[in-house]
mmCIF file of C-alpha atoms and ligand atoms in Angstrom:
data_model
loop_
_atom_site.group_PDB
_atom_site.id
_atom_site.type_symbol
_atom_site.label_atom_id
_atom_site.label_comp_id
_atom_site.label_asym_id
_atom_site.label_seq_id
_atom_site.Cartn_x
_atom_site.Cartn_y
_atom_site.Cartn_z
ATOM 1 C CA MET A 1203 -17.545 22.362 -11.999
ATOM 2 C CA SER A 1204 -15.467 19.974 -9.880
ATOM 3 C CA THR A 1205 -16.967 16.628 -8.885
ATOM 4 C CA GLU A 1206 -16.264 14.756 -5.627
ATOM 5 C CA SER A 1207 -13.921 12.400 -7.507
ATOM 6 C CA GLU A 1208 -11.869 15.354 -8.800
ATOM 7 C CA SER A 1209 -11.164 16.693 -5.309
ATOM 8 C CA ALA A 1210 -11.185 13.612 -3.066
ATOM 9 C CA THR A 1211 -8.399 13.365 -0.505
ATOM 10 C CA TRP A 1212 -7.372 10.507 1.776
ATOM 11 C CA SER A 1213 -8.562 12.559 4.732
ATOM 12 C CA GLY A 1214 -11.909 13.167 3.036
ATOM 13 C CA ILE A 1215 -12.555 9.518 2.183
ATOM 14 C CA ALA A 1216 -11.093 7.977 5.365
ATOM 15 C CA GLY A 1217 -14.529 7.092 6.800
ATOM 16 C CA TRP A 1218 -15.662 5.550 3.513
ATOM 17 C CA TYR A 1219 -12.363 3.630 3.221
ATOM 18 C CA ASP A 1220 -12.682 2.227 6.739
ATOM 19 C CA GLU A 1221 -16.225 1.015 6.005
ATOM 20 C CA LEU A 1222 -15.074 -0.550 2.724
ATOM 21 C CA LEU A 1223 -12.392 -2.559 4.506
ATOM 22 C CA GLN A 1224 -14.658 -3.541 7.377
ATOM 23 C CA ALA A 1225 -17.263 -4.836 4.924
ATOM 24 C CA GLY A 1226 -14.621 -7.220 3.507
ATOM 25 C CA SER A 1227 -12.454 -6.051 0.621
ATOM 26 C CA GLY A 1228 -10.803 -8.790 -1.460
ATOM 27 C CA PRO A 1229 -7.878 -6.583 -2.568
ATOM 28 C CA HIS A 1230 -7.097 -5.440 0.963
ATOM 29 C CA GLN A 1231 -7.393 -8.933 2.402
ATOM 30 C CA LEU A 1232 -4.912 -10.179 -0.235
ATOM 31 C CA ALA A 1233 -2.602 -7.208 0.377
ATOM 32 C CA ALA A 1234 -2.450 -7.852 4.135
ATOM 33 C CA GLU A 1235 -1.818 -11.582 3.621
ATOM 34 C CA THR A 1236 0.974 -10.697 1.180
ATOM 35 C CA THR A 1237 2.549 -8.144 3.532
ATOM 36 C CA VAL A 1238 2.697 -10.680 6.366
ATOM 37 C CA ARG A 1239 3.876 -13.560 4.125
ATOM 38 C CA LEU A 1240 6.772 -11.501 2.734
ATOM 39 C CA SER A 1241 7.789 -10.192 6.159
ATOM 40 C CA PRO A 1242 10.670 -12.209 7.620
ATOM 41 C CA ALA A 1243 10.708 -13.146 11.293
ATOM 42 C CA VAL A 1244 7.872 -10.852 12.351
ATOM 43 C CA HIS A 1245 7.817 -12.585 15.724
ATOM 44 C CA GLY A 1246 9.745 -10.428 18.203
ATOM 45 C CA SER A 1247 10.433 -7.661 15.669
ATOM 46 C CA ASP A 1248 9.951 -3.912 15.966
ATOM 47 C CA VAL A 1249 7.797 -2.987 12.980
ATOM 48 C CA LEU A 1250 6.887 0.308 11.325
ATOM 49 C CA ASP A 1251 3.911 0.299 8.941
ATOM 50 C CA VAL A 1252 4.224 3.372 6.671
ATOM 51 C CA ALA A 1253 1.080 4.876 5.093
ATOM 52 C CA CYS A 1254 -0.848 2.567 7.427
ATOM 53 C CA GLY A 1255 -4.294 4.022 6.695
ATOM 54 C CA GLN A 1256 -6.863 2.623 9.120
ATOM 55 C CA GLY A 1257 -4.302 0.007 10.196
ATOM 56 C CA ILE A 1258 -5.267 -3.182 8.366
ATOM 57 C CA ALA A 1259 -1.639 -4.295 7.863
ATOM 58 C CA SER A 1260 -0.502 -2.938 11.251
ATOM 59 C CA ARG A 1261 -3.067 -5.179 12.964
ATOM 60 C CA ALA A 1262 -2.095 -8.205 10.856
ATOM 61 C CA LEU A 1263 1.589 -7.690 11.793
ATOM 62 C CA ALA A 1264 0.737 -7.295 15.498
ATOM 63 C CA ARG A 1265 -1.318 -10.512 15.356
ATOM 64 C CA ALA A 1266 1.634 -12.236 13.640
ATOM 65 C CA GLY A 1267 3.654 -11.661 16.819
ATOM 66 C CA ALA A 1268 5.605 -8.435 16.316
ATOM 67 C CA ARG A 1269 7.175 -7.133 19.553
ATOM 68 C CA SER A 1270 6.015 -3.615 18.702
ATOM 69 C CA VAL A 1271 4.063 -2.092 15.829
ATOM 70 C CA THR A 1272 4.019 1.607 14.954
ATOM 71 C CA GLY A 1273 1.623 2.787 12.251
ATOM 72 C CA ALA A 1274 2.293 6.107 10.491
ATOM 73 C CA ASP A 1275 0.065 7.966 8.048
ATOM 74 C CA LEU A 1276 -0.187 11.535 6.792
ATOM 75 C CA ALA A 1277 -3.997 11.728 7.030
ATOM 76 C CA PRO A 1278 -5.195 12.488 10.597
ATOM 77 C CA GLU A 1279 -8.615 10.983 9.783
ATOM 78 C CA MET A 1280 -6.978 7.676 8.837
ATOM 79 C CA ILE A 1281 -5.028 7.685 12.110
ATOM 80 C CA GLU A 1282 -8.268 8.426 14.019
ATOM 81 C CA ALA A 1283 -9.890 5.376 12.360
ATOM 82 C CA ALA A 1284 -6.825 3.244 13.202
ATOM 83 C CA ARG A 1285 -6.943 4.406 16.830
ATOM 84 C CA ARG A 1286 -10.662 3.521 17.016
ATOM 85 C CA HIS A 1287 -9.799 -0.050 15.969
ATOM 86 C CA GLU A 1288 -7.024 -0.109 18.574
ATOM 87 C CA ALA A 1289 -9.448 1.113 21.261
ATOM 88 C CA ASN A 1290 -12.029 -1.559 20.343
ATOM 89 C CA ASP A 1291 -9.510 -4.395 20.052
ATOM 90 C CA PRO A 1292 -6.234 -3.444 21.774
ATOM 91 C CA LEU A 1293 -3.106 -4.917 20.182
ATOM 92 C CA GLY A 1294 -0.609 -2.416 21.584
ATOM 93 C CA ILE A 1295 -0.155 -0.575 18.280
ATOM 94 C CA VAL A 1296 0.993 3.053 18.395
ATOM 95 C CA TYR A 1297 -0.346 5.274 15.590
ATOM 96 C CA LEU A 1298 1.272 8.550 14.498
ATOM 97 C CA VAL A 1299 0.414 11.274 12.006
ATOM 98 C CA GLU A 1300 3.644 11.341 10.029
ATOM 99 C CA ASP A 1301 4.812 12.134 6.502
ATOM 100 C CA ALA A 1302 6.516 9.158 4.845
ATOM 101 C CA ALA A 1303 8.810 11.555 3.011
ATOM 102 C CA THR A 1304 10.666 12.359 6.251
ATOM 103 C CA LEU A 1305 9.382 10.086 9.092
ATOM 104 C CA ARG A 1306 10.557 13.105 11.052
ATOM 105 C CA THR A 1307 9.747 12.024 14.615
ATOM 106 C CA LEU A 1308 11.139 8.514 14.239
ATOM 107 C CA PRO A 1309 14.742 7.810 15.264
ATOM 108 C CA ASP A 1310 17.457 6.288 13.081
ATOM 109 C CA ALA A 1311 17.863 2.474 13.033
ATOM 110 C CA ALA A 1312 14.816 1.869 15.256
ATOM 111 C CA PHE A 1313 12.984 -0.909 13.330
ATOM 112 C CA ASP A 1314 13.719 -4.474 12.172
ATOM 113 C CA LEU A 1315 10.981 -4.315 9.549
ATOM 114 C CA VAL A 1316 9.262 -1.500 7.690
ATOM 115 C CA THR A 1317 6.153 -2.257 5.623
ATOM 116 C CA CYS A 1318 4.235 -0.095 3.166
ATOM 117 C CA GLN A 1319 1.023 -1.657 1.927
ATOM 118 C CA LEU A 1320 -0.641 0.120 -1.013
ATOM 119 C CA GLY A 1321 1.083 3.343 -0.026
ATOM 120 C CA LEU A 1322 4.099 4.011 -2.264
ATOM 121 C CA MET A 1323 1.804 4.991 -5.167
ATOM 122 C CA ASP A 1324 0.250 7.660 -2.953
ATOM 123 C CA ILE A 1325 3.496 9.266 -1.833
ATOM 124 C CA PRO A 1326 4.645 12.032 -4.178
ATOM 125 C CA ASP A 1327 8.403 11.762 -3.543
ATOM 126 C CA LEU A 1328 9.452 8.108 -3.875
ATOM 127 C CA THR A 1329 13.175 8.790 -3.321
ATOM 128 C CA ALA A 1330 12.492 10.787 -0.151
ATOM 129 C CA ALA A 1331 10.242 8.038 1.245
ATOM 130 C CA LEU A 1332 12.744 5.236 0.479
ATOM 131 C CA THR A 1333 15.556 7.313 2.008
ATOM 132 C CA ALA A 1334 13.487 7.834 5.166
ATOM 133 C CA VAL A 1335 12.613 4.112 5.360
ATOM 134 C CA HIS A 1336 16.317 3.245 4.957
ATOM 135 C CA ARG A 1337 17.215 5.643 7.767
ATOM 136 C CA VAL A 1338 14.783 4.186 10.324
ATOM 137 C CA LEU A 1339 15.668 0.547 9.530
ATOM 138 C CA ARG A 1340 18.365 -1.255 11.481
ATOM 139 C CA PRO A 1341 21.266 -2.510 9.330
ATOM 140 C CA GLY A 1342 20.108 -5.843 7.852
ATOM 141 C CA GLY A 1343 16.450 -4.898 8.403
ATOM 142 C CA SER A 1344 13.783 -5.526 5.764
ATOM 143 C CA PHE A 1345 11.447 -3.325 3.772
ATOM 144 C CA VAL A 1346 8.306 -5.026 2.447
ATOM 145 C CA PHE A 1347 5.955 -3.208 0.085
ATOM 146 C CA VAL A 1348 2.824 -4.023 -1.875
ATOM 147 C CA LEU A 1349 1.866 -1.864 -4.867
ATOM 148 C CA ALA A 1350 -1.212 -1.716 -7.040
ATOM 149 C CA HIS A 1351 0.480 -3.469 -9.983
ATOM 150 C CA PRO A 1352 1.733 -0.585 -12.138
ATOM 151 C CA CYS A 1353 1.564 -2.687 -15.330
ATOM 152 C CA PHE A 1354 -2.123 -3.559 -14.963
ATOM 153 C CA LEU A 1355 -3.506 -0.651 -12.918
ATOM 154 C CA ALA A 1356 -1.994 2.097 -15.068
ATOM 155 C CA PRO A 1357 -3.915 5.343 -15.681
ATOM 156 C CA GLY A 1358 -7.112 4.723 -17.633
ATOM 157 C CA ALA A 1359 -6.745 0.912 -17.575
ATOM 158 C CA GLN A 1360 -10.059 -0.849 -18.139
ATOM 159 C CA THR A 1361 -11.358 -4.331 -17.483
ATOM 160 C CA VAL A 1362 -12.547 -5.735 -20.810
ATOM 161 C CA ARG A 1363 -13.742 -9.105 -22.171
ATOM 162 C CA THR A 1364 -12.360 -11.050 -25.080
ATOM 163 C CA ALA A 1365 -14.720 -12.372 -27.751
ATOM 164 C CA GLU A 1366 -14.677 -15.665 -25.808
ATOM 165 C CA GLY A 1367 -15.776 -13.853 -22.642
ATOM 166 C CA ARG A 1368 -12.434 -13.979 -20.801
ATOM 167 C CA PRO A 1369 -11.791 -10.869 -18.650
ATOM 168 C CA GLY A 1370 -8.586 -8.919 -19.253
ATOM 169 C CA ARG A 1371 -7.062 -5.488 -18.712
ATOM 170 C CA LEU A 1372 -6.740 -2.964 -21.530
ATOM 171 C CA ILE A 1373 -3.660 -0.786 -20.971
ATOM 172 C CA THR A 1374 -3.248 2.270 -23.154
ATOM 173 C CA ASP A 1375 -0.967 4.524 -21.110
ATOM 174 C CA TYR A 1376 1.774 2.759 -19.158
ATOM 175 C CA LEU A 1377 4.862 4.849 -19.895
ATOM 176 C CA GLY A 1378 3.457 8.256 -18.944
ATOM 177 C CA GLU A 1379 4.422 8.712 -15.263
ATOM 178 C CA ARG A 1380 2.130 11.193 -13.551
ATOM 179 C CA PHE A 1381 -0.394 11.926 -10.838
ATOM 180 C CA TRP A 1382 -3.846 10.690 -11.835
ATOM 181 C CA ARG A 1383 -7.245 9.982 -10.314
ATOM 182 C CA SER A 1384 -9.711 7.216 -10.997
ATOM 183 C CA PRO A 1385 -12.883 8.833 -12.366
ATOM 184 C CA LYS A 1386 -14.992 6.146 -10.627
ATOM 185 C CA PRO A 1387 -17.087 7.816 -7.895
ATOM 186 C CA GLN A 1388 -16.595 4.762 -5.643
ATOM 187 C CA GLY A 1389 -13.041 3.994 -6.791
ATOM 188 C CA VAL A 1390 -10.362 3.780 -4.100
ATOM 189 C CA ARG A 1391 -8.008 5.651 -6.419
ATOM 190 C CA ARG A 1392 -10.284 8.658 -6.759
ATOM 191 C CA ALA A 1393 -8.082 10.170 -4.031
ATOM 192 C CA GLY A 1394 -5.348 10.205 -6.659
ATOM 193 C CA ASN A 1395 -2.061 8.384 -6.993
ATOM 194 C CA HIS A 1396 1.308 8.653 -8.682
ATOM 195 C CA HIS A 1397 1.716 6.287 -11.603
ATOM 196 C CA ARG A 1398 5.301 5.058 -12.002
ATOM 197 C CA THR A 1399 6.660 2.292 -14.161
ATOM 198 C CA LEU A 1400 7.950 -0.900 -12.615
ATOM 199 C CA ALA A 1401 11.450 0.109 -13.756
ATOM 200 C CA THR A 1402 11.210 3.316 -11.707
ATOM 201 C CA TYR A 1403 10.248 1.404 -8.558
ATOM 202 C CA LEU A 1404 12.899 -1.280 -8.977
ATOM 203 C CA ASN A 1405 15.701 1.134 -9.890
ATOM 204 C CA ALA A 1406 14.855 3.323 -6.871
ATOM 205 C CA LEU A 1407 15.674 0.502 -4.440
ATOM 206 C CA PRO A 1408 19.444 0.172 -5.055
ATOM 207 C CA ALA A 1409 19.649 3.938 -5.608
ATOM 208 C CA CYS A 1410 18.422 4.367 -2.009
ATOM 209 C CA GLY A 1411 20.715 1.697 -0.546
ATOM 210 C CA PHE A 1412 18.467 -1.409 -0.641
ATOM 211 C CA THR A 1413 19.163 -4.897 -1.974
ATOM 212 C CA LEU A 1414 16.151 -6.524 -3.621
ATOM 213 C CA GLU A 1415 15.492 -9.986 -2.149
ATOM 214 C CA LEU A 1416 12.141 -11.255 -3.365
ATOM 215 C CA ILE A 1417 9.305 -10.327 -5.719
ATOM 216 C CA GLU A 1418 5.715 -11.599 -5.723
ATOM 217 C CA GLU A 1419 2.708 -11.068 -7.990
ATOM 218 C CA PRO A 1420 0.109 -12.768 -5.812
ATOM 219 C CA PRO A 1421 -2.914 -14.507 -7.375
ATOM 220 C CA ALA A 1422 -6.373 -13.479 -6.164
ATOM 221 C CA GLY A 1423 -7.672 -15.160 -3.039
ATOM 222 C CA ALA A 1424 -11.242 -16.496 -2.981
ATOM 223 C CA LEU A 1425 -12.851 -13.173 -1.989
ATOM 224 C CA LEU A 1426 -11.023 -11.092 -4.623
ATOM 225 C CA ALA A 1427 -11.667 -13.729 -7.324
ATOM 226 C CA ARG A 1428 -15.386 -13.453 -6.516
ATOM 227 C CA GLN A 1429 -15.398 -9.626 -6.363
ATOM 228 C CA GLN A 1430 -13.124 -9.001 -9.390
ATOM 229 C CA PRO A 1431 -12.607 -12.221 -11.428
ATOM 230 C CA VAL A 1432 -10.111 -10.533 -13.786
ATOM 231 C CA TYR A 1433 -7.475 -10.705 -11.040
ATOM 232 C CA SER A 1434 -7.489 -14.505 -11.016
ATOM 233 C CA ALA A 1435 -5.386 -14.537 -14.205
ATOM 234 C CA ILE A 1436 -3.719 -11.097 -13.917
ATOM 235 C CA PRO A 1437 -1.929 -9.922 -10.736
ATOM 236 C CA ILE A 1438 -3.576 -6.981 -9.003
ATOM 237 C CA PHE A 1439 -0.435 -6.385 -6.921
ATOM 238 C CA PHE A 1440 3.317 -6.236 -7.235
ATOM 239 C CA ALA A 1441 5.040 -6.980 -3.928
ATOM 240 C CA ALA A 1442 8.678 -7.089 -2.925
ATOM 241 C CA ARG A 1443 11.081 -7.453 -0.045
ATOM 242 C CA ALA A 1444 14.336 -5.516 0.087
ATOM 243 C CA ARG A 1445 17.079 -5.464 2.703
ATOM 244 C CA ARG A 1446 18.945 -2.515 4.156
HETATM 245 C C1 SAM B 350 -4.462 3.132 -0.383
HETATM 246 S S1 SAM B 350 -4.258 3.796 1.224
HETATM 247 C C2 SAM B 350 -3.453 2.406 1.997
HETATM 248 C C3 SAM B 350 -3.672 2.378 3.465
HETATM 249 C C4 SAM B 350 -3.288 1.058 4.152
HETATM 250 N N1 SAM B 350 -1.859 0.805 4.093
HETATM 251 C C5 SAM B 350 -4.074 -0.095 3.573
HETATM 252 O O1 SAM B 350 -3.478 -1.028 3.044
HETATM 253 O O2 SAM B 350 -5.318 -0.039 3.660
HETATM 254 C C6 SAM B 350 -2.931 4.947 1.009
HETATM 255 C C7 SAM B 350 -2.543 5.678 2.287
HETATM 256 O O3 SAM B 350 -1.371 6.457 2.040
HETATM 257 C C8 SAM B 350 -1.440 7.581 2.891
HETATM 258 N N2 SAM B 350 -0.463 8.572 2.436
HETATM 259 C C9 SAM B 350 -0.483 9.300 1.300
HETATM 260 N N3 SAM B 350 0.592 10.118 1.251
HETATM 261 C C10 SAM B 350 1.316 9.886 2.383
HETATM 262 C C11 SAM B 350 2.533 10.403 2.910
HETATM 263 N N4 SAM B 350 3.238 11.337 2.255
HETATM 264 N N5 SAM B 350 2.962 9.951 4.101
HETATM 265 C C12 SAM B 350 2.252 9.007 4.783
HETATM 266 N N6 SAM B 350 1.095 8.488 4.337
HETATM 267 C C13 SAM B 350 0.637 8.909 3.149
HETATM 268 C C14 SAM B 350 -2.890 8.006 2.757
HETATM 269 O O4 SAM B 350 -3.281 8.900 3.776
HETATM 270 C C15 SAM B 350 -3.586 6.641 2.807
HETATM 271 O O5 SAM B 350 -3.953 6.312 4.108
#
């Protein structure tokens, strides 16, 4: 018998996800701060936010002064949630239902900055997505992404405590790249995601025409440290900026 966590999809959990973020999610707050901090010269830029979900990063980039922000996501329910936020608090963001693997309706060399916050792990074909991002970026444009840290959020990873009571992460299966789902009924990753090693992500960048510029493993902010203390000493995210 299949449980909800065995069949969850991003469309199916879009309403739940939107409520989670609106209630105040430490990981998502840190992710959005990281996306904006790593983004060069947002002011006056044309920005595409890939796998934008309900638009948390798109809104942060618009508030940071982008000239235009386009948010794209494959799940229509996520785009509906993003459009509701736009209707309630207009920032001029345009949201599209769009597959990151092709970005089919978006023209070549149309954006100064492309961001992908907590999305690359959810996209099955990494090479196709990076190739599409490269195509829509202007020459010299930047790609900023934030990942659930593949070293510490690998399949089956558990938060444990040392004998002295210090929290840590127990990793038992890092090298096995595959699609997996968190078995937690309220886990964000119950919708499933593609585990890849850090080497796979980093090697994919030059293979798709990017030059890596900057890497960050951001420490927890106050909210995340309170919600999940283990991420004060271990990075929850791996973030990077690459240039076309
Ligand atoms: C963890 S959520 C992140 C959403 C948002 N960026 C955030 O930080 O809250 C992952 C998102 O990736 C989207 N996604 C998965 N596969 C996709 C694809 N092939 N193209 C575009 N979006 C995709 C899902 O619909 C979901 O909204």
